């Protein structure tokens, strides 16, 4: 059974940093691209970042480029997102999501339960 | 960037009704279009991928169609458990963009 479990969210002051983690199980982690998607309170879904199965290719939304860093440790089946220079508008639930197909971008067929990041003084 | 325009933003229908949601891309995205269902307090769930393919385990009352820039999502007979917000999402090009969502309620 595929499972994605996020952790690391919390309350942080503007300008602060946070590291989110996503523990994956139930599939061959290194074969699949992964993404982070966020949802601000009462708002819609916003794709944040993606990383290829090998970790060699990464992509970011313009809203987080230069501030967030996505990475993965395939030996530990773990996806990470480092959040720096946080702003109030980064307040959201952050979901990790798995690509449907091996080796190519596609739909997100499994999602974690999400972890809440609140940026406030 | 491909902007995704979803309509309506909300709708109210009776149990058993046919419900249709549209999603328009700002450019040709072939069939690289997915549909998700999100219930309150829950993570999104994949229903339809590649515009018309039904995800495993999803009831057949859900369907999708379209290609290019215009897409349609249909619930053939609305059930009480279908109350949720539905999102389209393109993956033809980065950034992967979502539509604004359609909140479906029971009349």
Coordinates of N, CA, C and O in Angstrom, one line a residue, chain A residues 28-34 51-54 57 59 72 98-106, chain B residues 91:
Chain A
X28 N 8.4 1.8 -5.4 CA 9.8 2.0 -5.6 C 10.1 3.5 -5.8 O 9.9 4.0 -6.9
X29 N 10.4 4.1 -4.7 CA 10.4 5.6 -4.6 C 11.3 6.2 -5.7 O 10.9 7.2 -6.3
X30 N 12.5 5.6 -6.0 CA 13.4 6.3 -6.9 C 12.9 6.3 -8.4 O 13.5 6.9 -9.2
X31 N 11.8 5.5 -8.7 CA 11.3 5.4 -10.0 C 10.3 6.5 -10.4 O 9.9 6.6 -11.5
X32 N 9.9 7.3 -9.4 CA 8.8 8.2 -9.6 C 9.2 9.7 -9.3 O 9.8 10.0 -8.2
X33 N 8.7 10.6 -10.2 CA 8.8 12.0 -9.8 C 7.9 12.3 -8.7 O 6.9 11.6 -8.5
X34 N 8.2 13.3 -7.9 CA 7.4 13.7 -6.8 C 7.2 15.2 -6.8 O 8.1 16.0 -7.4
X51 N 10.4 17.2 -8.5 CA 11.7 16.6 -8.6 C 11.6 15.3 -9.3 O 10.7 14.5 -9.1
X52 N 12.6 15.0 -10.2 CA 12.6 13.8 -10.9 C 12.9 12.6 -10.0 O 13.4 12.8 -8.9
X53 N 12.8 11.4 -10.5 CA 13.0 10.2 -9.6 C 14.5 10.1 -9.2 O 14.7 9.7 -8.0
X54 N 15.4 10.5 -10.0 CA 16.8 10.5 -9.6 C 17.2 11.6 -8.8 O 18.3 11.6 -8.1
X57 N 16.7 16.5 -11.6 CA 15.9 17.6 -12.2 C 14.9 18.2 -11.2 O 14.2 17.4 -10.6
X59 N 12.1 21.6 -10.4 CA 11.3 22.7 -11.0 C 10.6 23.4 -9.8 O 10.3 22.8 -8.8
X72 N 15.5 15.0 -2.5 CA 15.1 13.7 -2.1 C 16.3 12.8 -1.7 O 17.4 13.0 -2.2
X98 N 2.7 11.9 -5.4 CA 3.5 11.0 -6.2 C 2.9 11.0 -7.7 O 1.7 11.1 -7.9
X99 N 3.8 11.0 -8.6 CA 3.4 10.9 -10.0 C 2.9 9.5 -10.3 O 3.3 8.5 -9.8
X100 N 1.9 9.5 -11.2 CA 1.2 8.2 -11.6 C 2.2 7.3 -12.3 O 2.2 6.1 -12.1
X101 N 3.0 7.9 -13.2 CA 3.8 7.0 -14.1 C 5.3 7.1 -13.7 O 5.8 8.2 -13.3
X102 N 6.0 6.0 -13.9 CA 7.4 6.0 -13.7 C 8.1 6.8 -14.8 O 7.7 6.7 -16.0
X103 N 9.1 7.6 -14.4 CA 9.9 8.2 -15.4 C 9.4 9.4 -16.2 O 10.1 9.9 -17.1
X104 N 8.2 9.8 -15.9 CA 7.6 10.9 -16.7 C 6.6 11.7 -15.8 O 6.0 11.1 -14.9
X105 N 6.5 12.9 -16.1 CA 5.5 13.7 -15.4 C 4.1 13.3 -15.8 O 3.8 12.9 -17.0
X106 N 3.2 13.3 -14.9 CA 1.8 12.8 -15.1 C 1.0 13.3 -14.0 O 1.3 14.1 -13.2
Chain B
X91 N -0.6 19.1 -17.0 CA 0.8 18.8 -16.8 C 1.5 18.8 -18.2 O 2.6 18.2 -18.3

